[in-house]
GROMACS .gro file of N, CA and C in nm:
model
  501
    1UNK      N    1  -8.974  -0.243  -7.794
    1UNK     CA    2  -9.000  -0.375  -7.845
    1UNK      C    3  -8.868  -0.449  -7.873
    2UNK      N    4  -8.773  -0.377  -7.932
    2UNK     CA    5  -8.643  -0.436  -7.963
    2UNK      C    6  -8.571  -0.475  -7.833
    3UNK      N    7  -8.584  -0.386  -7.731
    3UNK     CA    8  -8.523  -0.416  -7.601
    3UNK      C    9  -8.580  -0.544  -7.543
    4UNK      N   10  -8.711  -0.559  -7.549
    4UNK     CA   11  -8.777  -0.677  -7.496
    4UNK      C   12  -8.730  -0.802  -7.569
    5UNK      N   13  -8.714  -0.792  -7.699
    5UNK     CA   14  -8.667  -0.903  -7.779
    5UNK      C   15  -8.525  -0.943  -7.737
    6UNK      N   16  -8.437  -0.845  -7.717
    6UNK     CA   17  -8.300  -0.874  -7.675
    6UNK      C   18  -8.295  -0.936  -7.535
    7UNK      N   19  -8.376  -0.882  -7.443
    7UNK     CA   20  -8.380  -0.936  -7.307
    7UNK      C   21  -8.430  -1.080  -7.310
    8UNK      N   22  -8.535  -1.105  -7.386
    8UNK     CA   23  -8.589  -1.240  -7.397
    8UNK      C   24  -8.487  -1.335  -7.458
    9UNK      N   25  -8.420  -1.293  -7.562
    9UNK     CA   26  -8.317  -1.374  -7.627
    9UNK      C   27  -8.202  -1.402  -7.530
   10UNK      N   28  -8.160  -1.301  -7.454
   10UNK     CA   29  -8.052  -1.318  -7.355
   10UNK      C   30  -8.092  -1.421  -7.249
   11UNK      N   31  -8.216  -1.410  -7.198
   11UNK     CA   32  -8.263  -1.503  -7.096
   11UNK      C   33  -8.272  -1.646  -7.150
   12UNK      N   34  -8.317  -1.660  -7.273
   12UNK     CA   35  -8.325  -1.793  -7.334
   12UNK      C   36  -8.187  -1.855  -7.351
   13UNK      N   37  -8.093  -1.778  -7.399
   13UNK     CA   38  -7.957  -1.827  -7.418
   13UNK      C   39  -7.895  -1.862  -7.283
   14UNK      N   40  -7.916  -1.778  -7.183
   14UNK     CA   41  -7.862  -1.804  -7.050
   14UNK      C   42  -7.921  -1.931  -6.991
   15UNK      N   43  -8.051  -1.949  -7.005
   15UNK     CA   44  -8.117  -2.067  -6.950
   15UNK      C   45  -8.070  -2.194  -7.019
   16UNK      N   46  -8.043  -2.187  -7.148
   16UNK     CA   47  -7.995  -2.305  -7.220
   16UNK      C   48  -7.856  -2.344  -7.175
   17UNK      N   49  -7.778  -2.249  -7.130
   17UNK     CA   50  -7.641  -2.277  -7.088
   17UNK      C   51  -7.631  -2.334  -6.949
   18UNK      N   52  -7.732  -2.321  -6.865
   18UNK     CA   53  -7.727  -2.369  -6.729
   18UNK      C   54  -7.720  -2.520  -6.728
   19UNK      N   55  -7.617  -2.574  -6.664
   19UNK     CA   56  -7.604  -2.718  -6.653
   19UNK      C   57  -7.554  -2.785  -6.779
   20UNK      N   58  -7.535  -2.714  -6.886
   20UNK     CA   59  -7.496  -2.778  -7.011
   20UNK      C   60  -7.348  -2.813  -7.014
   21UNK      N   61  -7.267  -2.741  -6.938
   21UNK     CA   62  -7.124  -2.767  -6.945
   21UNK      C   63  -7.081  -2.881  -6.856
   22UNK      N   64  -7.151  -2.907  -6.747
   22UNK     CA   65  -7.112  -3.014  -6.657
   22UNK      C   66  -6.974  -2.990  -6.598
   23UNK      N   67  -6.938  -2.866  -6.573
   23UNK     CA   68  -6.806  -2.831  -6.524
   23UNK      C   69  -6.779  -2.897  -6.389
   24UNK      N   70  -6.658  -2.949  -6.374
   24UNK     CA   71  -6.615  -3.011  -6.251
   24UNK      C   72  -6.604  -2.903  -6.143
   25UNK      N   73  -6.645  -2.931  -6.018
   25UNK     CA   74  -6.641  -2.827  -5.915
   25UNK      C   75  -6.501  -2.773  -5.886
   26UNK      N   76  -6.396  -2.849  -5.917
   26UNK     CA   77  -6.260  -2.802  -5.896
   26UNK      C   78  -6.194  -2.759  -6.026
   27UNK      N   79  -6.273  -2.738  -6.130
   27UNK     CA   80  -6.217  -2.699  -6.260
   27UNK      C   81  -6.127  -2.578  -6.244
   28UNK      N   82  -6.009  -2.588  -6.301
   28UNK     CA   83  -5.912  -2.480  -6.295
   28UNK      C   84  -5.819  -2.487  -6.176
   29UNK      N   85  -5.853  -2.562  -6.072
   29UNK     CA   86  -5.769  -2.571  -5.953
   29UNK      C   87  -5.642  -2.651  -5.978
   30UNK      N   88  -5.654  -2.764  -6.047
   30UNK     CA   89  -5.535  -2.845  -6.074
   30UNK      C   90  -5.434  -2.769  -6.158
   31UNK      N   91  -5.484  -2.692  -6.254
   31UNK     CA   92  -5.396  -2.619  -6.345
   31UNK      C   93  -5.311  -2.516  -6.271
   32UNK      N   94  -5.356  -2.471  -6.155
   32UNK     CA   95  -5.281  -2.373  -6.076
   32UNK      C   96  -5.165  -2.437  -6.001
   33UNK      N   97  -5.171  -2.567  -5.979
   33UNK     CA   98  -5.069  -2.636  -5.899
   33UNK      C   99  -4.940  -2.653  -5.978
   34UNK      N  100  -4.829  -2.637  -5.907
   34UNK     CA  101  -4.698  -2.657  -5.969
   34UNK      C  102  -4.688  -2.803  -6.015
   35UNK      N  103  -4.640  -2.823  -6.136
   35UNK     CA  104  -4.623  -2.957  -6.190
   35UNK      C  105  -4.737  -3.006  -6.275
   36UNK      N  106  -4.839  -2.922  -6.297
   36UNK     CA  107  -4.952  -2.966  -6.379
   36UNK      C  108  -4.907  -2.985  -6.524
   37UNK      N  109  -4.944  -3.098  -6.582
   37UNK     CA  110  -4.909  -3.131  -6.720
   37UNK      C  111  -5.033  -3.113  -6.806
   38UNK      N  112  -5.034  -3.007  -6.886
   38UNK     CA  113  -5.153  -2.980  -6.968
   38UNK      C  114  -5.167  -3.077  -7.084
   39UNK      N  115  -5.063  -3.156  -7.111
   39UNK     CA  116  -5.069  -3.253  -7.220
   39UNK      C  117  -5.099  -3.393  -7.168
   40UNK      N  118  -5.194  -3.404  -7.081
   40UNK     CA  119  -5.234  -3.532  -7.026
   40UNK      C  120  -5.283  -3.621  -7.141
   41UNK      N  121  -5.227  -3.742  -7.154
   41UNK     CA  122  -5.263  -3.826  -7.269
   41UNK      C  123  -5.394  -3.903  -7.256
   42UNK      N  124  -5.471  -3.877  -7.151
   42UNK     CA  125  -5.598  -3.945  -7.134
   42UNK      C  126  -5.695  -3.855  -7.059
   43UNK      N  127  -5.821  -3.890  -7.067
   43UNK     CA  128  -5.924  -3.817  -6.993
   43UNK      C  129  -5.935  -3.882  -6.856
   44UNK      N  130  -5.918  -3.805  -6.750
   44UNK     CA  131  -5.921  -3.862  -6.616
   44UNK      C  132  -6.035  -3.802  -6.535
   45UNK      N  133  -6.064  -3.867  -6.424
   45UNK     CA  134  -6.169  -3.822  -6.334
   45UNK      C  135  -6.108  -3.783  -6.200
   46UNK      N  136  -6.175  -3.692  -6.132
   46UNK     CA  137  -6.135  -3.649  -5.998
   46UNK      C  138  -6.262  -3.646  -5.912
   47UNK      N  139  -6.245  -3.655  -5.779
   47UNK     CA  140  -6.365  -3.654  -5.694
   47UNK      C  141  -6.435  -3.518  -5.697
   48UNK      N  142  -6.565  -3.524  -5.691
   48UNK     CA  143  -6.643  -3.400  -5.682
   48UNK      C  144  -6.689  -3.378  -5.539
   49UNK      N  145  -6.669  -3.479  -5.455
   49UNK     CA  146  -6.709  -3.469  -5.315
   49UNK      C  147  -6.598  -3.525  -5.228
   50UNK      N  148  -6.548  -3.443  -5.137
   50UNK     CA  149  -6.449  -3.488  -5.039
   50UNK      C  150  -6.500  -3.448  -4.901
   51UNK      N  151  -6.457  -3.519  -4.795
   51UNK     CA  152  -6.515  -3.495  -4.662
   51UNK      C  153  -6.458  -3.373  -4.588
   52UNK      N  154  -6.406  -3.277  -4.662
   52UNK     CA  155  -6.354  -3.153  -4.603
   52UNK      C  156  -6.351  -3.048  -4.711
   53UNK      N  157  -6.337  -2.922  -4.672
   53UNK     CA  158  -6.327  -2.814  -4.769
   53UNK      C  159  -6.189  -2.812  -4.833
   54UNK      N  160  -6.182  -2.807  -4.964
   54UNK     CA  161  -6.054  -2.807  -5.035
   54UNK      C  162  -5.982  -2.675  -5.014
   55UNK      N  163  -5.860  -2.685  -4.962
   55UNK     CA  164  -5.781  -2.566  -4.934
   55UNK      C  165  -5.654  -2.560  -5.020
   56UNK      N  166  -5.599  -2.676  -5.055
   56UNK     CA  167  -5.473  -2.680  -5.129
   56UNK      C  168  -5.463  -2.807  -5.212
   57UNK      N  169  -5.402  -2.794  -5.329
   57UNK     CA  170  -5.375  -2.908  -5.416
   57UNK      C  171  -5.225  -2.916  -5.438
   58UNK      N  172  -5.168  -3.032  -5.414
   58UNK     CA  173  -5.025  -3.054  -5.437
   58UNK      C  174  -5.010  -3.169  -5.536
   59UNK      N  175  -4.945  -3.143  -5.647
   59UNK     CA  176  -4.919  -3.249  -5.745
   59UNK      C  177  -4.781  -3.307  -5.714
   60UNK      N  178  -4.779  -3.434  -5.672
   60UNK     CA  179  -4.651  -3.499  -5.643
   60UNK      C  180  -4.586  -3.551  -5.770
   61UNK      N  181  -4.668  -3.598  -5.862
   61UNK     CA  182  -4.616  -3.648  -5.989
   61UNK      C  183  -4.726  -3.641  -6.093
   62UNK      N  184  -4.689  -3.595  -6.211
   62UNK     CA  185  -4.784  -3.591  -6.321
   62UNK      C  186  -4.703  -3.596  -6.449
   63UNK      N  187  -4.707  -3.709  -6.515
   63UNK     CA  188  -4.632  -3.724  -6.639
   63UNK      C  189  -4.588  -3.867  -6.658
   64UNK      N  190  -4.492  -3.886  -6.746
   64UNK     CA  191  -4.442  -4.021  -6.772
   64UNK      C  192  -4.390  -4.082  -6.643
   65UNK      N  193  -4.418  -4.209  -6.627
   65UNK     CA  194  -4.373  -4.282  -6.510
   65UNK      C  195  -4.224  -4.309  -6.525
   66UNK      N  196  -4.143  -4.232  -6.453
   66UNK     CA  197  -3.998  -4.243  -6.467
   66UNK      C  198  -3.941  -4.362  -6.391
   67UNK      N  199  -4.020  -4.424  -6.306
   67UNK     CA  200  -3.973  -4.541  -6.234
   67UNK      C  201  -3.956  -4.658  -6.330
   68UNK      N  202  -4.048  -4.671  -6.420
   68UNK     CA  203  -4.044  -4.780  -6.516
   68UNK      C  204  -3.973  -4.735  -6.643
   69UNK      N  205  -3.859  -4.795  -6.671
   69UNK     CA  206  -3.785  -4.760  -6.793
   69UNK      C  207  -3.819  -4.853  -6.908
   70UNK      N  208  -3.903  -4.951  -6.880
   70UNK     CA  209  -3.940  -5.050  -6.981
   70UNK      C  210  -4.028  -4.990  -7.089
   71UNK      N  211  -4.120  -4.904  -7.051
   71UNK     CA  212  -4.218  -4.852  -7.144
   71UNK      C  213  -4.235  -4.702  -7.124
   72UNK      N  214  -4.237  -4.627  -7.232
   72UNK     CA  215  -4.252  -4.482  -7.221
   72UNK      C  216  -4.398  -4.438  -7.223
   73UNK      N  217  -4.491  -4.532  -7.240
   73UNK     CA  218  -4.631  -4.492  -7.243
   73UNK      C  219  -4.699  -4.509  -7.107
   74UNK      N  220  -4.621  -4.527  -7.004
   74UNK     CA  221  -4.675  -4.538  -6.869
   74UNK      C  222  -4.684  -4.398  -6.809
   75UNK      N  223  -4.800  -4.365  -6.760
   75UNK     CA  224  -4.828  -4.230  -6.712
   75UNK      C  225  -4.878  -4.235  -6.568
   76UNK      N  226  -4.831  -4.144  -6.485
   76UNK     CA  227  -4.870  -4.136  -6.345
   76UNK      C  228  -4.929  -3.999  -6.314
   77UNK      N  229  -5.028  -3.998  -6.231
   77UNK     CA  230  -5.084  -3.873  -6.180
   77UNK      C  231  -5.109  -3.896  -6.032
   78UNK      N  232  -5.035  -3.826  -5.948
   78UNK     CA  233  -5.042  -3.841  -5.804
   78UNK      C  234  -5.063  -3.703  -5.743
   79UNK      N  235  -5.180  -3.681  -5.683
   79UNK     CA  236  -5.215  -3.548  -5.633
   79UNK      C  237  -5.269  -3.559  -5.490
   80UNK      N  238  -5.234  -3.462  -5.407
   80UNK     CA  239  -5.283  -3.457  -5.270
   80UNK      C  240  -5.384  -3.342  -5.260
   81UNK      N  241  -5.501  -3.373  -5.207
   81UNK     CA  242  -5.604  -3.273  -5.181
   81UNK      C  243  -5.603  -3.249  -5.030
   82UNK      N  244  -5.585  -3.123  -4.990
   82UNK     CA  245  -5.576  -3.090  -4.848
   82UNK      C  246  -5.684  -2.992  -4.806
   83UNK      N  247  -5.723  -3.004  -4.679
   83UNK     CA  248  -5.816  -2.911  -4.619
   83UNK      C  249  -5.741  -2.811  -4.533
   84UNK      N  250  -5.814  -2.743  -4.447
   84UNK     CA  251  -5.755  -2.643  -4.357
   84UNK      C  252  -5.650  -2.704  -4.264
   85UNK      N  253  -5.677  -2.824  -4.212
   85UNK     CA  254  -5.584  -2.893  -4.124
   85UNK      C  255  -5.523  -3.010  -4.202
   86UNK      N  256  -5.405  -2.989  -4.265
   86UNK     CA  257  -5.347  -3.092  -4.352
   86UNK      C  258  -5.317  -3.224  -4.282
   87UNK      N  259  -5.296  -3.222  -4.151
   87UNK     CA  260  -5.270  -3.346  -4.078
   87UNK      C  261  -5.396  -3.433  -4.073
   88UNK      N  262  -5.509  -3.369  -4.055
   88UNK     CA  263  -5.635  -3.441  -4.041
   88UNK      C  264  -5.717  -3.446  -4.169
   89UNK      N  265  -5.705  -3.344  -4.253
   89UNK     CA  266  -5.789  -3.333  -4.372
   89UNK      C  267  -5.702  -3.342  -4.498
   90UNK      N  268  -5.687  -3.462  -4.546
   90UNK     CA  269  -5.610  -3.483  -4.669
   90UNK      C  270  -5.655  -3.613  -4.735
   91UNK      N  271  -5.631  -3.618  -4.862
   91UNK     CA  272  -5.667  -3.734  -4.942
   91UNK      C  273  -5.573  -3.737  -5.061
   92UNK      N  274  -5.515  -3.851  -5.088
   92UNK     CA  275  -5.428  -3.864  -5.205
   92UNK      C  276  -5.503  -3.939  -5.314
   93UNK      N  277  -5.498  -3.885  -5.434
   93UNK     CA  278  -5.558  -3.950  -5.551
   93UNK      C  279  -5.445  -3.988  -5.644
   94UNK      N  280  -5.439  -4.115  -5.680
   94UNK     CA  281  -5.338  -4.161  -5.774
   94UNK      C  282  -5.409  -4.227  -5.892
   95UNK      N  283  -5.369  -4.186  -6.011
   95UNK     CA  284  -5.427  -4.240  -6.133
   95UNK      C  285  -5.311  -4.283  -6.222
   96UNK      N  286  -5.319  -4.402  -6.278
   96UNK     CA  287  -5.219  -4.441  -6.375
   96UNK      C  288  -5.278  -4.533  -6.480
   97UNK      N  289  -5.208  -4.540  -6.592
   97UNK     CA  290  -5.260  -4.616  -6.706
   97UNK      C  291  -5.194  -4.753  -6.718
   98UNK      N  292  -5.146  -4.806  -6.610
   98UNK     CA  293  -5.089  -4.940  -6.612
   98UNK      C  294  -5.129  -5.012  -6.483
   99UNK      N  295  -5.129  -5.140  -6.487
   99UNK     CA  296  -5.168  -5.218  -6.371
   99UNK      C  297  -5.318  -5.237  -6.364
  100UNK      N  298  -5.358  -5.307  -6.262
  100UNK     CA  299  -5.499  -5.340  -6.243
  100UNK      C  300  -5.519  -5.376  -6.097
  101UNK      N  301  -5.640  -5.361  -6.048
  101UNK     CA  302  -5.665  -5.400  -5.910
  101UNK      C  303  -5.647  -5.550  -5.893
  102UNK      N  304  -5.655  -5.625  -6.001
  102UNK     CA  305  -5.634  -5.770  -5.991
  102UNK      C  306  -5.491  -5.803  -5.951
  103UNK      N  307  -5.399  -5.709  -5.973
  103UNK     CA  308  -5.259  -5.731  -5.937
  103UNK      C  309  -5.224  -5.674  -5.801
  104UNK      N  310  -5.324  -5.628  -5.726
  104UNK     CA  311  -5.299  -5.571  -5.595
  104UNK      C  312  -5.342  -5.669  -5.487
  105UNK      N  313  -5.268  -5.669  -5.380
  105UNK     CA  314  -5.307  -5.748  -5.264
  105UNK      C  315  -5.241  -5.689  -5.141
  106UNK      N  316  -5.306  -5.704  -5.031
  106UNK     CA  317  -5.250  -5.647  -4.909
  106UNK      C  318  -5.326  -5.692  -4.787
  107UNK      N  319  -5.281  -5.640  -4.672
  107UNK     CA  320  -5.344  -5.673  -4.546
  107UNK      C  321  -5.489  -5.627  -4.544
  108UNK      N  322  -5.572  -5.707  -4.485
  108UNK     CA  323  -5.712  -5.671  -4.465
  108UNK      C  324  -5.782  -5.629  -4.594
  109UNK      N  325  -5.754  -5.699  -4.702
  109UNK     CA  326  -5.817  -5.669  -4.831
  109UNK      C  327  -5.966  -5.702  -4.824
  110UNK      N  328  -6.045  -5.610  -4.877
  110UNK     CA  329  -6.190  -5.629  -4.882
  110UNK      C  330  -6.236  -5.594  -5.022
  111UNK      N  331  -6.306  -5.686  -5.088
  111UNK     CA  332  -6.357  -5.660  -5.223
  111UNK      C  333  -6.494  -5.594  -5.212
  112UNK      N  334  -6.515  -5.493  -5.298
  112UNK     CA  335  -6.639  -5.417  -5.298
  112UNK      C  336  -6.688  -5.401  -5.441
  113UNK      N  337  -6.811  -5.359  -5.455
  113UNK     CA  338  -6.864  -5.323  -5.586
  113UNK      C  339  -6.918  -5.181  -5.576
  114UNK      N  340  -6.862  -5.092  -5.660
  114UNK     CA  341  -6.909  -4.954  -5.665
  114UNK      C  342  -7.035  -4.949  -5.751
  115UNK      N  343  -7.104  -4.836  -5.749
  115UNK     CA  344  -7.222  -4.822  -5.834
  115UNK      C  345  -7.182  -4.843  -5.979
  116UNK      N  346  -7.271  -4.896  -6.057
  116UNK     CA  347  -7.240  -4.925  -6.196
  116UNK      C  348  -7.167  -5.058  -6.212
  117UNK      N  349  -7.152  -5.133  -6.102
  117UNK     CA  350  -7.090  -5.264  -6.109
  117UNK      C  351  -6.938  -5.264  -6.115
  118UNK      N  352  -6.875  -5.153  -6.084
  118UNK     CA  353  -6.729  -5.144  -6.088
  118UNK      C  354  -6.670  -5.215  -5.966
  119UNK      N  355  -6.579  -5.311  -5.990
  119UNK     CA  356  -6.512  -5.382  -5.882
  119UNK      C  357  -6.407  -5.293  -5.818
  120UNK      N  358  -6.396  -5.301  -5.686
  120UNK     CA  359  -6.298  -5.221  -5.613
  120UNK      C  360  -6.241  -5.306  -5.501
  121UNK      N  361  -6.127  -5.260  -5.447
  121UNK     CA  362  -6.068  -5.324  -5.330
  121UNK      C  363  -6.036  -5.217  -5.227
  122UNK      N  364  -6.059  -5.253  -5.102
  122UNK     CA  365  -6.027  -5.166  -4.990
  122UNK      C  366  -5.918  -5.234  -4.909
  123UNK      N  367  -5.818  -5.155  -4.868
  123UNK     CA  368  -5.709  -5.204  -4.785
  123UNK      C  369  -5.692  -5.113  -4.665
  124UNK      N  370  -5.659  -5.174  -4.552
  124UNK     CA  371  -5.620  -5.097  -4.434
  124UNK      C  372  -5.504  -5.171  -4.371
  125UNK      N  373  -5.393  -5.099  -4.352
  125UNK     CA  374  -5.274  -5.165  -4.298
  125UNK      C  375  -5.222  -5.100  -4.170
  126UNK      N  376  -5.303  -5.016  -4.107
  126UNK     CA  377  -5.261  -4.948  -3.985
  126UNK      C  378  -5.197  -4.813  -4.012
  127UNK      N  379  -5.135  -4.798  -4.128
  127UNK     CA  380  -5.071  -4.670  -4.165
  127UNK      C  381  -5.154  -4.593  -4.266
  128UNK      N  382  -5.233  -4.666  -4.347
  128UNK     CA  383  -5.315  -4.597  -4.447
  128UNK      C  384  -5.439  -4.679  -4.483
  129UNK      N  385  -5.536  -4.606  -4.533
  129UNK     CA  386  -5.657  -4.664  -4.590
  129UNK      C  387  -5.650  -4.642  -4.740
  130UNK      N  388  -5.681  -4.745  -4.817
  130UNK     CA  389  -5.670  -4.734  -4.963
  130UNK      C  390  -5.793  -4.797  -5.026
  131UNK      N  391  -5.850  -4.727  -5.124
  131UNK     CA  392  -5.957  -4.782  -5.206
  131UNK      C  393  -5.911  -4.770  -5.349
  132UNK      N  394  -5.914  -4.880  -5.424
  132UNK     CA  395  -5.865  -4.879  -5.561
  132UNK      C  396  -5.964  -4.949  -5.654
  133UNK      N  397  -5.971  -4.901  -5.779
  133UNK     CA  398  -6.060  -4.959  -5.879
  133UNK      C  399  -6.008  -4.926  -6.018
  134UNK      N  400  -6.054  -5.003  -6.117
  134UNK     CA  401  -6.021  -4.982  -6.257
  134UNK      C  402  -6.141  -4.920  -6.327
  135UNK      N  403  -6.113  -4.820  -6.411
  135UNK     CA  404  -6.221  -4.757  -6.487
  135UNK      C  405  -6.163  -4.691  -6.612
  136UNK      N  406  -6.222  -4.719  -6.727
  136UNK     CA  407  -6.183  -4.659  -6.853
  136UNK      C  408  -6.032  -4.674  -6.880
  137UNK      N  409  -5.980  -4.795  -6.863
  137UNK     CA  410  -5.839  -4.829  -6.887
  137UNK      C  411  -5.743  -4.756  -6.795
  138UNK      N  412  -5.792  -4.704  -6.684
  138UNK     CA  413  -5.708  -4.639  -6.584
  138UNK      C  414  -5.730  -4.707  -6.449
  139UNK      N  415  -5.626  -4.708  -6.367
  139UNK     CA  416  -5.639  -4.757  -6.231
  139UNK      C  417  -5.643  -4.635  -6.139
  140UNK      N  418  -5.748  -4.626  -6.060
  140UNK     CA  419  -5.767  -4.516  -5.965
  140UNK      C  420  -5.740  -4.567  -5.824
  141UNK      N  421  -5.684  -4.479  -5.742
  141UNK     CA  422  -5.662  -4.513  -5.603
  141UNK      C  423  -5.679  -4.387  -5.518
  142UNK      N  424  -5.758  -4.400  -5.412
  142UNK     CA  425  -5.764  -4.292  -5.315
  142UNK      C  426  -5.707  -4.348  -5.186
  143UNK      N  427  -5.625  -4.269  -5.120
  143UNK     CA  428  -5.565  -4.317  -4.996
  143UNK      C  429  -5.558  -4.204  -4.894
  144UNK      N  430  -5.555  -4.247  -4.769
  144UNK     CA  431  -5.548  -4.155  -4.657
  144UNK      C  432  -5.445  -4.211  -4.559
  145UNK      N  433  -5.346  -4.130  -4.523
  145UNK     CA  434  -5.251  -4.170  -4.419
  145UNK      C  435  -5.319  -4.154  -4.286
  146UNK      N  436  -5.309  -4.257  -4.203
  146UNK     CA  437  -5.375  -4.255  -4.073
  146UNK      C  438  -5.274  -4.294  -3.965
  147UNK      N  439  -5.304  -4.261  -3.845
  147UNK     CA  440  -5.215  -4.291  -3.733
  147UNK      C  441  -5.263  -4.408  -3.650
  148UNK      N  442  -5.281  -4.522  -3.709
  148UNK     CA  443  -5.317  -4.640  -3.632
  148UNK      C  444  -5.465  -4.672  -3.626
  149UNK      N  445  -5.550  -4.580  -3.668
  149UNK     CA  446  -5.694  -4.612  -3.672
  149UNK      C  447  -5.757  -4.552  -3.796
  150UNK      N  448  -5.857  -4.621  -3.846
  150UNK     CA  449  -5.920  -4.577  -3.969
  150UNK      C  450  -5.985  -4.440  -3.949
  151UNK      N  451  -5.952  -4.347  -4.039
  151UNK     CA  452  -6.005  -4.211  -4.030
  151UNK      C  453  -6.146  -4.204  -4.089
  152UNK      N  454  -6.166  -4.273  -4.201
  152UNK     CA  455  -6.295  -4.271  -4.269
  152UNK      C  456  -6.350  -4.412  -4.276
  153UNK      N  457  -6.481  -4.423  -4.274
  153UNK     CA  458  -6.543  -4.554  -4.290
  153UNK      C  459  -6.527  -4.597  -4.436
  154UNK      N  460  -6.540  -4.725  -4.460
  154UNK     CA  461  -6.533  -4.776  -4.597
  154UNK      C  462  -6.643  -4.710  -4.681
  155UNK      N  463  -6.759  -4.690  -4.622
  155UNK     CA  464  -6.871  -4.628  -4.694
  155UNK      C  465  -6.837  -4.485  -4.735
  156UNK      N  466  -6.767  -4.411  -4.649
  156UNK     CA  467  -6.727  -4.274  -4.685
  156UNK      C  468  -6.629  -4.275  -4.802
  157UNK      N  469  -6.536  -4.368  -4.802
  157UNK     CA  470  -6.441  -4.377  -4.913
  157UNK      C  471  -6.512  -4.418  -5.042
  158UNK      N  472  -6.609  -4.507  -5.030
  158UNK     CA  473  -6.688  -4.547  -5.148
  158UNK      C  474  -6.765  -4.427  -5.200
  159UNK      N  475  -6.822  -4.346  -5.112
  159UNK     CA  476  -6.893  -4.225  -5.155
  159UNK      C  477  -6.800  -4.131  -5.232
  160UNK      N  478  -6.678  -4.116  -5.183
  160UNK     CA  479  -6.580  -4.033  -5.254
  160UNK      C  480  -6.552  -4.092  -5.392
  161UNK      N  481  -6.527  -4.223  -5.397
  161UNK     CA  482  -6.498  -4.290  -5.525
  161UNK      C  483  -6.614  -4.274  -5.623
  162UNK      N  484  -6.734  -4.286  -5.573
  162UNK     CA  485  -6.851  -4.276  -5.661
  162UNK      C  486  -6.878  -4.133  -5.705
  163UNK      N  487  -6.811  -4.037  -5.644
  163UNK     CA  488  -6.829  -3.897  -5.683
  163UNK      C  489  -6.734  -3.856  -5.798
  164UNK      N  490  -6.642  -3.944  -5.836
  164UNK     CA  491  -6.545  -3.908  -5.941
  164UNK      C  492  -6.617  -3.878  -6.072
  165UNK      N  493  -6.583  -3.764  -6.130
  165UNK     CA  494  -6.637  -3.724  -6.260
  165UNK      C  495  -6.521  -3.675  -6.346
  166UNK      N  496  -6.542  -3.677  -6.476
  166UNK     CA  497  -6.439  -3.630  -6.569
  166UNK      C  498  -6.402  -3.488  -6.536
  167UNK      N  499  -6.272  -3.464  -6.526
  167UNK     CA  500  -6.222  -3.332  -6.492
  167UNK      C  501  -6.211  -3.248  -6.617
   0.00000   0.00000   0.00000
């Protein structure tokens, strides 16, 4: 009887825990990358869906924005997500706490609205595809280097952007 009670209690506790954490599918992966800053001063989001299998994460910059000497509260996070074929399967995510999409402009600019009414801009300049938006006082940007032709459709980039969840 005691065994049955323990088994039932274990199953109930296990069932209550399923889905309760909302863990990001890449949880723990960023922390393994060289240059990870565990003292991130804000809560950020990362994509939960990318159009290739994640094979490698490279952090190009994570920390105070050293380019700008005017303000020490400017923070940059620039990370590359790569698949098996880094030439074809890659995506750069850049997050920073300064600027706004309203201050961006470029060739072939296209204004979009993401789910939830979030304004975004899409750019294509022959060398890269960029989708950028503002959310929770942060500016997000996903970009893909391309060789003269768009690698992903605008809809695919929007799907990636809409998959961002708190990391």
